[in-house]
Amino acid sequence: MTHVSERSGAGSSPTGAGGDRQPWTAGAGRQARKRSVSYADAGVSIDAGDRAVELLKSKVRQTRRPEVLGDLGGFAGLFRLDTKKYKSPILASSTDGVGTKLVIAQQMDIHDTVGIDLVAMVVDDLVACGAEPLFLLDYIATGEVVPDKVAEIGAGIADGCRYAGCALLGGETAEHPGVLRPDEYDISATGVGVVEEADILSPDRVEVGDVVIAMRSSGLHSNGYSLVRHVLLGAARMRLDIVIDDFGRQRTLGEELLTPTKIYAKDCLKLIAEAEVRALSHITGGGIPGNLVRVLPEHVDAVVNRSTWKPQPIFDLIQSKGRIDDQDMESTFNMGVGMFAIVSAEDADRALATLTGRGVEAWQAGEIIEGTGNVQMVGQHTRG
């Protein structure tokens, strides 16, 4: 975060002598008692913002890459792209947020994990085209800047950047009194990566006979939380502090819902280096069918066999409590898979070994056949 600013207007006011905008007050025309008004009176604390930045500096420095120039506090983040490293470098960019998962964090007063979700949503989109994430810029809007809370959010963002290998280059923290409640906030981020033009992953690389490899998600990740809250906290009236036996390790519902999104960026870059990767599909909103179809050319289909994996218990809980049909579940949630890799059949074993060696649970979930650019979901998930 570079600095704090206010983005919400306080409304218009009538024009006084000389064209200056003057606030209307009762008794206008009488000589008013002079009173000094500060920015703090409007609900914006510059000191709190500065304190939040100071609390974050050590965390942000841990994400520093050799290409980063300068330090926090400037008007722009500077990054020297090593053009000698590439024949034809292509910059890739992605922007995203965390969505209504933030409501759970605010209700539980736990703020150090949603930053990881934020980074994951951005960098795993970048790596899907084969790009190495270089740096990220964040944005935090809140009703009231509480330095420790902003520092917790920022610490999670910095942790996510470290896991992804990218620099947290800067950002913005904005205080919006009157627009957001003091305990409310929203976050977003934009990331930039680089890929050699000849190495860009795209649908035209996918061929009949290729293998579809699934990488296990850490849970819900950051999609479908409006439906989750409607079903579990609304209709089912479940409490966030209730312990769910199926989750194991005495985990509460709230803890499960705040499980950070898995970051696959480094794992996928290693996979690209070790095997013939045709395409990568980040499974976010739209689920498996809605995202895997985005990397298929028109002359093939991807066949995904549900029987090759068992979704985490949270998916069963949501489906049973909400009486949601299978199609709606699959079009909303990742169902236990956070990323798919399409690789050549000859490199399937190497790909699985590479991912397993990096601690990523992965398996062969399907294949590419002749078709019309669709995803065929077959078989049934193991239950119980």
GROMACS .gro file of C-alpha atoms in nm:
model
  384
    1MET     CA    1   0.000   0.000   0.000
    2THR     CA    2   0.151   0.331  -0.100
    3HIS     CA    3  -0.078   0.573   0.077
    4VAL     CA    4  -0.427   0.638   0.204
    5SER     CA    5  -0.686   0.849   0.028
    6GLU     CA    6  -1.057   0.920   0.041
    7ARG     CA    7  -1.266   0.833  -0.262
    8SER     CA    8  -1.623   0.902  -0.147
    9GLY     CA    9  -1.766   1.249  -0.212
   10ALA     CA   10  -1.958   1.429   0.061
   11GLY     CA   11  -2.208   1.575  -0.187
   12SER     CA   12  -2.238   1.914  -0.355
   13SER     CA   13  -2.284   2.249  -0.187
   14PRO     CA   14  -2.408   2.588  -0.305
   15THR     CA   15  -2.181   2.840  -0.466
   16GLY     CA   16  -2.076   3.141  -0.261
   17ALA     CA   17  -1.916   3.470  -0.355
   18GLY     CA   18  -1.619   3.444  -0.583
   19GLY     CA   19  -1.736   3.105  -0.714
   20ASP     CA   20  -1.617   2.914  -0.403
   21ARG     CA   21  -1.829   2.621  -0.296
   22GLN     CA   22  -1.973   2.695   0.047
   23PRO     CA   23  -2.169   2.454   0.268
   24TRP     CA   24  -2.529   2.557   0.338
   25THR     CA   25  -2.608   2.610   0.704
   26ALA     CA   26  -2.921   2.703   0.894
   27GLY     CA   27  -2.915   3.075   0.966
   28ALA     CA   28  -2.722   3.156   0.653
   29GLY     CA   29  -2.684   3.531   0.619
   30ARG     CA   30  -2.604   3.581   0.986
   31GLN     CA   31  -2.245   3.598   1.094
   32ALA     CA   32  -2.160   3.237   1.184
   33ARG     CA   33  -1.932   3.136   1.465
   34LYS     CA   34  -1.597   3.035   1.316
   35ARG     CA   35  -1.500   2.671   1.364
   36SER     CA   36  -1.207   2.478   1.226
   37VAL     CA   37  -1.305   2.153   1.052
   38SER     CA   38  -1.050   1.879   0.985
   39TYR     CA   39  -1.038   1.577   0.754
   40ALA     CA   40  -1.084   1.361   1.064
   41ASP     CA   41  -1.420   1.530   1.125
   42ALA     CA   42  -1.531   1.384   0.791
   43GLY     CA   43  -1.422   1.038   0.904
   44VAL     CA   44  -1.084   1.007   0.736
   45SER     CA   45  -0.771   0.954   0.943
   46ILE     CA   46  -0.444   1.019   0.763
   47ASP     CA   47  -0.249   0.915   1.073
   48ALA     CA   48  -0.423   0.576   1.087
   49GLY     CA   49  -0.341   0.518   0.721
   50ASP     CA   50   0.023   0.605   0.770
   51ARG     CA   51   0.039   0.373   1.071
   52ALA     CA   52  -0.107   0.087   0.865
   53VAL     CA   53   0.158   0.136   0.596
   54GLU     CA   54   0.436   0.132   0.857
   55LEU     CA   55   0.303  -0.195   1.002
   56LEU     CA   56   0.312  -0.352   0.656
   57LYS     CA   57   0.654  -0.246   0.533
   58SER     CA   58   0.848  -0.543   0.671
   59LYS     CA   59   0.601  -0.789   0.518
   60VAL     CA   60   0.606  -0.619   0.180
   61ARG     CA   61   0.987  -0.619   0.171
   62GLN     CA   62   0.977  -1.000   0.199
   63THR     CA   63   0.815  -1.010  -0.146
   64ARG     CA   64   1.086  -0.802  -0.311
   65ARG     CA   65   1.237  -0.929  -0.635
   66PRO     CA   66   1.570  -0.809  -0.785
   67GLU     CA   67   1.381  -0.620  -1.057
   68VAL     CA   68   1.202  -0.393  -0.808
   69LEU     CA   69   1.328  -0.034  -0.788
   70GLY     CA   70   1.273   0.202  -0.496
   71ASP     CA   71   1.063   0.143  -0.186
   72LEU     CA   72   0.707   0.191  -0.064
   73GLY     CA   73   0.572   0.543  -0.057
   74GLY     CA   74   0.617   0.656  -0.416
   75PHE     CA   75   0.342   0.753  -0.655
   76ALA     CA   76   0.409   0.446  -0.869
   77GLY     CA   77   0.583   0.113  -0.829
   78LEU     CA   78   0.886   0.059  -1.051
   79PHE     CA   79   0.989  -0.276  -1.199
   80ARG     CA   80   1.278  -0.332  -1.441
   81LEU     CA   81   1.183  -0.596  -1.698
   82ASP     CA   82   1.485  -0.804  -1.801
   83THR     CA   83   1.433  -0.793  -2.177
   84LYS     CA   84   1.759  -0.983  -2.239
   85LYS     CA   85   1.598  -1.289  -2.081
   86TYR     CA   86   1.337  -1.316  -2.360
   87LYS     CA   87   1.336  -1.317  -2.739
   88SER     CA   88   0.985  -1.173  -2.758
   89PRO     CA   89   0.844  -1.097  -2.412
   90ILE     CA   90   0.467  -1.062  -2.381
   91LEU     CA   91   0.316  -0.897  -2.074
   92ALA     CA   92   0.005  -1.057  -1.925
   93SER     CA   93  -0.229  -0.888  -1.680
   94SER     CA   94  -0.516  -0.995  -1.459
   95THR     CA   95  -0.741  -0.826  -1.203
   96ASP     CA   96  -0.979  -0.976  -0.950
   97GLY     CA   97  -1.124  -0.960  -0.601
   98VAL     CA   98  -1.235  -1.204  -0.331
   99GLY     CA   99  -1.610  -1.145  -0.340
  100THR     CA  100  -1.846  -1.215  -0.053
  101LYS     CA  101  -1.601  -1.447   0.120
  102LEU     CA  102  -1.501  -1.119   0.284
  103VAL     CA  103  -1.832  -1.117   0.471
  104ILE     CA  104  -1.727  -1.437   0.651
  105ALA     CA  105  -1.390  -1.284   0.741
  106GLN     CA  106  -1.559  -0.974   0.878
  107GLN     CA  107  -1.811  -1.175   1.080
  108MET     CA  108  -1.532  -1.386   1.231
  109ASP     CA  109  -1.294  -1.091   1.271
  110ILE     CA  110  -1.020  -1.291   1.096
  111HIS     CA  111  -0.843  -1.089   0.829
  112ASP     CA  112  -0.502  -1.248   0.763
  113THR     CA  113  -0.617  -1.512   0.509
  114VAL     CA  114  -0.831  -1.326   0.255
  115GLY     CA  115  -0.521  -1.159   0.113
  116ILE     CA  116  -0.396  -1.504   0.012
  117ASP     CA  117  -0.728  -1.561  -0.166
  118LEU     CA  118  -0.684  -1.233  -0.348
  119VAL     CA  119  -0.338  -1.315  -0.477
  120ALA     CA  120  -0.446  -1.665  -0.582
  121MET     CA  121  -0.734  -1.536  -0.790
  122VAL     CA  122  -0.497  -1.308  -0.982
  123VAL     CA  123  -0.175  -1.506  -1.024
  124ASP     CA  124  -0.341  -1.836  -1.111
  125ASP     CA  125  -0.519  -1.659  -1.396
  126LEU     CA  126  -0.182  -1.526  -1.512
  127VAL     CA  127  -0.010  -1.864  -1.508
  128ALA     CA  128  -0.299  -2.016  -1.704
  129CYS     CA  129  -0.151  -1.856  -2.017
  130GLY     CA  130   0.199  -1.965  -1.918
  131ALA     CA  131   0.305  -1.632  -1.769
  132GLU     CA  132   0.531  -1.594  -1.468
  133PRO     CA  133   0.371  -1.350  -1.221
  134LEU     CA  134   0.607  -1.054  -1.174
  135PHE     CA  135   0.428  -0.809  -0.948
  136LEU     CA  136   0.094  -0.722  -0.794
  137LEU     CA  137  -0.079  -0.399  -0.691
  138ASP     CA  138  -0.355  -0.414  -0.430
  139TYR     CA  139  -0.650  -0.193  -0.335
  140ILE     CA  140  -0.825  -0.190   0.002
  141ALA     CA  141  -1.140   0.017   0.058
  142THR     CA  142  -1.272   0.038   0.413
  143GLY     CA  143  -1.521   0.237   0.614
  144GLU     CA  144  -1.258   0.312   0.877
  145VAL     CA  145  -0.885   0.251   0.866
  146VAL     CA  146  -0.794   0.043   1.170
  147PRO     CA  147  -0.416   0.005   1.132
  148ASP     CA  148  -0.390  -0.343   1.284
  149LYS     CA  149  -0.675  -0.475   1.069
  150VAL     CA  150  -0.535  -0.325   0.749
  151ALA     CA  151  -0.196  -0.469   0.843
  152GLU     CA  152  -0.352  -0.816   0.881
  153ILE     CA  153  -0.515  -0.792   0.539
  154GLY     CA  154  -0.191  -0.666   0.385
  155ALA     CA  155   0.011  -0.939   0.556
  156GLY     CA  156  -0.206  -1.200   0.388
  157ILE     CA  157  -0.153  -1.032   0.051
  158ALA     CA  158   0.223  -1.027   0.112
  159ASP     CA  159   0.219  -1.396   0.211
  160GLY     CA  160   0.032  -1.480  -0.109
  161CYS     CA  161   0.285  -1.289  -0.317
  162ARG     CA  162   0.568  -1.483  -0.154
  163TYR     CA  163   0.396  -1.813  -0.230
  164ALA     CA  164   0.351  -1.703  -0.592
  165GLY     CA  165   0.703  -1.562  -0.628
  166CYS     CA  166   0.585  -1.215  -0.728
  167ALA     CA  167   0.657  -0.876  -0.576
  168LEU     CA  168   0.395  -0.671  -0.393
  169LEU     CA  169   0.488  -0.353  -0.574
  170GLY     CA  170   0.244  -0.114  -0.411
  171GLY     CA  171  -0.122  -0.029  -0.390
  172GLU     CA  172  -0.381   0.189  -0.226
  173THR     CA  173  -0.579   0.196   0.099
  174ALA     CA  174  -0.889   0.416   0.076
  175GLU     CA  175  -1.113   0.522   0.364
  176HIS     CA  176  -1.481   0.559   0.263
  177PRO     CA  177  -1.683   0.684   0.560
  178GLY     CA  178  -2.054   0.699   0.489
  179VAL     CA  179  -2.019   0.450   0.203
  180LEU     CA  180  -1.892   0.151   0.399
  181ARG     CA  181  -1.956   0.076   0.766
  182PRO     CA  182  -1.649   0.110   0.991
  183ASP     CA  183  -1.605  -0.269   1.003
  184GLU     CA  184  -1.659  -0.324   0.629
  185TYR     CA  185  -1.393  -0.348   0.360
  186ASP     CA  186  -1.344  -0.471   0.006
  187ILE     CA  187  -1.019  -0.570  -0.163
  188SER     CA  188  -0.899  -0.615  -0.518
  189ALA     CA  189  -0.570  -0.652  -0.699
  190THR     CA  190  -0.410  -0.636  -1.041
  191GLY     CA  191  -0.114  -0.851  -1.135
  192VAL     CA  192   0.132  -0.841  -1.424
  193GLY     CA  193   0.329  -1.135  -1.559
  194VAL     CA  194   0.552  -1.215  -1.855
  195VAL     CA  195   0.569  -1.503  -2.100
  196GLU     CA  196   0.777  -1.574  -2.408
  197GLU     CA  197   0.552  -1.523  -2.709
  198ALA     CA  198   0.632  -1.867  -2.848
  199ASP     CA  199   0.540  -2.028  -2.514
  200ILE     CA  200   0.194  -1.880  -2.463
  201LEU     CA  201  -0.052  -2.155  -2.370
  202SER     CA  202  -0.364  -2.146  -2.584
  203PRO     CA  203  -0.640  -2.376  -2.713
  204ASP     CA  204  -0.468  -2.432  -3.047
  205ARG     CA  205  -0.207  -2.646  -2.870
  206VAL     CA  206  -0.461  -2.900  -2.744
  207GLU     CA  207  -0.477  -3.227  -2.941
  208VAL     CA  208  -0.685  -3.543  -2.949
  209GLY     CA  209  -0.522  -3.799  -2.720
  210ASP     CA  210  -0.396  -3.547  -2.464
  211VAL     CA  211  -0.448  -3.620  -2.096
  212VAL     CA  212  -0.641  -3.405  -1.849
  213ILE     CA  213  -0.471  -3.380  -1.509
  214ALA     CA  214  -0.656  -3.241  -1.207
  215MET     CA  215  -0.495  -3.056  -0.915
  216ARG     CA  216  -0.685  -3.070  -0.590
  217SER     CA  217  -0.834  -2.752  -0.447
  218SER     CA  218  -0.800  -2.653  -0.082
  219GLY     CA  219  -1.180  -2.628  -0.059
  220LEU     CA  220  -1.427  -2.371  -0.188
  221HIS     CA  221  -1.151  -2.126  -0.283
  222SER     CA  222  -1.320  -1.787  -0.349
  223ASN     CA  223  -1.629  -1.860  -0.555
  224GLY     CA  224  -1.994  -1.920  -0.478
  225TYR     CA  225  -1.999  -1.755  -0.136
  226SER     CA  226  -2.325  -1.572  -0.196
  227LEU     CA  227  -2.490  -1.912  -0.241
  228VAL     CA  228  -2.295  -2.056   0.054
  229ARG     CA  229  -2.413  -1.779   0.286
  230HIS     CA  230  -2.770  -1.804   0.158
  231VAL     CA  231  -2.782  -2.180   0.217
  232LEU     CA  232  -2.576  -2.235   0.533
  233LEU     CA  233  -2.610  -1.910   0.726
  234GLY     CA  234  -2.952  -1.812   0.595
  235ALA     CA  235  -3.189  -2.101   0.525
  236ALA     CA  236  -3.008  -2.356   0.745
  237ARG     CA  237  -2.935  -2.102   1.022
  238MET     CA  238  -2.594  -2.256   1.093
  239ARG     CA  239  -2.345  -2.073   1.314
  240LEU     CA  240  -1.989  -2.008   1.206
  241ASP     CA  241  -1.852  -2.136   1.538
  242ILE     CA  242  -2.019  -2.478   1.517
  243VAL     CA  243  -1.775  -2.771   1.488
  244ILE     CA  244  -1.846  -3.001   1.191
  245ASP     CA  245  -1.720  -3.355   1.257
  246ASP     CA  246  -1.678  -3.432   0.886
  247PHE     CA  247  -1.425  -3.151   0.852
  248GLY     CA  248  -1.185  -3.319   1.097
  249ARG     CA  249  -0.933  -3.165   1.337
  250GLN     CA  250  -1.216  -2.998   1.532
  251ARG     CA  251  -1.264  -2.743   1.256
  252THR     CA  252  -1.553  -2.503   1.276
  253LEU     CA  253  -1.773  -2.407   0.983
  254GLY     CA  254  -1.616  -2.060   0.980
  255GLU     CA  255  -1.263  -2.199   0.970
  256GLU     CA  256  -1.354  -2.422   0.677
  257LEU     CA  257  -1.515  -2.136   0.488
  258LEU     CA  258  -1.203  -1.920   0.538
  259THR     CA  259  -0.960  -2.186   0.412
  260PRO     CA  260  -0.730  -1.988   0.180
  261THR     CA  261  -0.737  -2.049  -0.193
  262LYS     CA  262  -0.457  -2.271  -0.318
  263ILE     CA  263  -0.190  -2.086  -0.515
  264TYR     CA  264  -0.065  -2.300  -0.806
  265ALA     CA  265   0.155  -2.047  -0.987
  266LYS     CA  266   0.499  -2.187  -0.897
  267ASP     CA  267   0.379  -2.546  -0.935
  268CYS     CA  268   0.243  -2.478  -1.282
  269LEU     CA  269   0.557  -2.297  -1.393
  270LYS     CA  270   0.763  -2.595  -1.282
  271LEU     CA  271   0.522  -2.827  -1.462
  272ILE     CA  272   0.560  -2.624  -1.783
  273ALA     CA  273   0.938  -2.654  -1.753
  274GLU     CA  274   0.929  -3.031  -1.701
  275ALA     CA  275   0.649  -3.156  -1.929
  276GLU     CA  276   0.467  -3.080  -2.254
  277VAL     CA  277   0.183  -2.870  -2.118
  278ARG     CA  278  -0.078  -2.783  -2.380
  279ALA     CA  279  -0.310  -2.572  -2.163
  280LEU     CA  280  -0.397  -2.477  -1.805
  281SER     CA  281  -0.746  -2.402  -1.676
  282HIS     CA  282  -0.799  -2.215  -1.347
  283ILE     CA  283  -1.129  -2.336  -1.199
  284THR     CA  284  -1.312  -2.035  -1.059
  285GLY     CA  285  -1.667  -1.903  -1.110
  286GLY     CA  286  -1.848  -2.126  -1.360
  287GLY     CA  287  -1.697  -2.442  -1.216
  288ILE     CA  288  -1.523  -2.716  -1.410
  289PRO     CA  289  -1.739  -2.710  -1.727
  290GLY     CA  290  -1.742  -2.331  -1.748
  291ASN     CA  291  -1.364  -2.292  -1.722
  292LEU     CA  292  -1.220  -2.603  -1.889
  293VAL     CA  293  -1.417  -2.521  -2.204
  294ARG     CA  294  -1.221  -2.195  -2.233
  295VAL     CA  295  -0.902  -2.382  -2.330
  296LEU     CA  296  -1.055  -2.620  -2.585
  297PRO     CA  297  -1.041  -2.575  -2.963
  298GLU     CA  298  -1.363  -2.635  -3.156
  299HIS     CA  299  -1.267  -2.980  -3.288
  300VAL     CA  300  -1.215  -3.158  -2.953
  301ASP     CA  301  -1.403  -3.237  -2.631
  302ALA     CA  302  -1.261  -3.285  -2.282
  303VAL     CA  303  -1.400  -3.589  -2.100
  304VAL     CA  304  -1.373  -3.552  -1.721
  305ASN     CA  305  -1.450  -3.856  -1.507
  306ARG     CA  306  -1.597  -3.760  -1.168
  307SER     CA  307  -1.520  -4.107  -1.026
  308THR     CA  308  -1.147  -4.022  -1.018
  309TRP     CA  309  -1.184  -3.803  -0.709
  310LYS     CA  310  -1.393  -3.729  -0.401
  311PRO     CA  311  -1.490  -3.366  -0.330
  312GLN     CA  312  -1.426  -3.228   0.018
  313PRO     CA  313  -1.708  -3.262   0.277
  314ILE     CA  314  -1.798  -2.891   0.252
  315PHE     CA  315  -1.948  -2.952  -0.092
  316ASP     CA  316  -2.174  -3.229   0.038
  317LEU     CA  317  -2.284  -3.006   0.325
  318ILE     CA  318  -2.381  -2.721   0.094
  319GLN     CA  319  -2.561  -2.948  -0.151
  320SER     CA  320  -2.759  -3.136   0.114
  321LYS     CA  321  -2.858  -2.828   0.317
  322GLY     CA  322  -2.959  -2.633   0.007
  323ARG     CA  323  -3.104  -2.924  -0.189
  324ILE     CA  324  -2.897  -2.807  -0.485
  325ASP     CA  325  -2.892  -3.024  -0.796
  326ASP     CA  326  -2.567  -3.156  -0.942
  327GLN     CA  327  -2.568  -2.921  -1.240
  328ASP     CA  328  -2.599  -2.609  -1.023
  329MET     CA  329  -2.322  -2.734  -0.793
  330GLU     CA  330  -2.086  -2.793  -1.084
  331SER     CA  331  -2.163  -2.459  -1.246
  332THR     CA  332  -2.096  -2.272  -0.919
  333PHE     CA  333  -1.818  -2.453  -0.731
  334ASN     CA  334  -1.484  -2.613  -0.816
  335MET     CA  335  -1.598  -2.945  -0.660
  336GLY     CA  336  -1.248  -3.021  -0.532
  337VAL     CA  337  -1.037  -2.925  -0.837
  338GLY     CA  338  -0.864  -2.588  -0.848
  339MET     CA  339  -0.661  -2.625  -1.166
  340PHE     CA  340  -0.652  -2.854  -1.469
  341ALA     CA  341  -0.350  -2.918  -1.688
  342ILE     CA  342  -0.384  -3.066  -2.034
  343VAL     CA  343  -0.061  -3.244  -2.123
  344SER     CA  344   0.061  -3.476  -2.396
  345ALA     CA  345  -0.008  -3.843  -2.327
  346GLU     CA  346   0.366  -3.915  -2.342
  347ASP     CA  347   0.433  -3.669  -2.060
  348ALA     CA  348   0.140  -3.759  -1.833
  349ASP     CA  349   0.346  -3.966  -1.590
  350ARG     CA  350   0.621  -3.704  -1.578
  351ALA     CA  351   0.363  -3.434  -1.510
  352LEU     CA  352   0.207  -3.628  -1.225
  353ALA     CA  353   0.549  -3.701  -1.075
  354THR     CA  354   0.646  -3.334  -1.097
  355LEU     CA  355   0.333  -3.218  -0.918
  356THR     CA  356   0.351  -3.493  -0.655
  357GLY     CA  357   0.713  -3.402  -0.589
  358ARG     CA  358   0.599  -3.046  -0.514
  359GLY     CA  359   0.333  -3.164  -0.271
  360VAL     CA  360   0.039  -3.106  -0.505
  361GLU     CA  361  -0.229  -3.375  -0.498
  362ALA     CA  362  -0.288  -3.452  -0.865
  363TRP     CA  363  -0.438  -3.729  -1.073
  364GLN     CA  364  -0.543  -3.819  -1.427
  365ALA     CA  365  -0.905  -3.707  -1.447
  366GLY     CA  366  -0.982  -3.744  -1.816
  367GLU     CA  367  -0.877  -3.718  -2.178
  368ILE     CA  368  -0.917  -3.515  -2.494
  369ILE     CA  369  -1.127  -3.674  -2.771
  370GLU     CA  370  -1.270  -3.563  -3.104
  371GLY     CA  371  -1.567  -3.334  -3.051
  372THR     CA  372  -1.711  -2.986  -3.084
  373GLY     CA  373  -1.536  -2.786  -2.811
  374ASN     CA  374  -1.738  -2.911  -2.512
  375VAL     CA  375  -1.670  -3.057  -2.169
  376GLN     CA  376  -1.827  -3.396  -2.100
  377MET     CA  377  -1.869  -3.475  -1.729
  378VAL     CA  378  -1.908  -3.851  -1.684
  379GLY     CA  379  -1.926  -4.092  -1.391
  380GLN     CA  380  -2.018  -4.013  -1.032
  381HIS     CA  381  -1.813  -3.882  -0.740
  382THR     CA  382  -1.727  -4.120  -0.461
  383ARG     CA  383  -1.945  -4.041  -0.160
  384GLY     CA  384  -1.917  -4.114   0.210
   0.00000   0.00000   0.00000
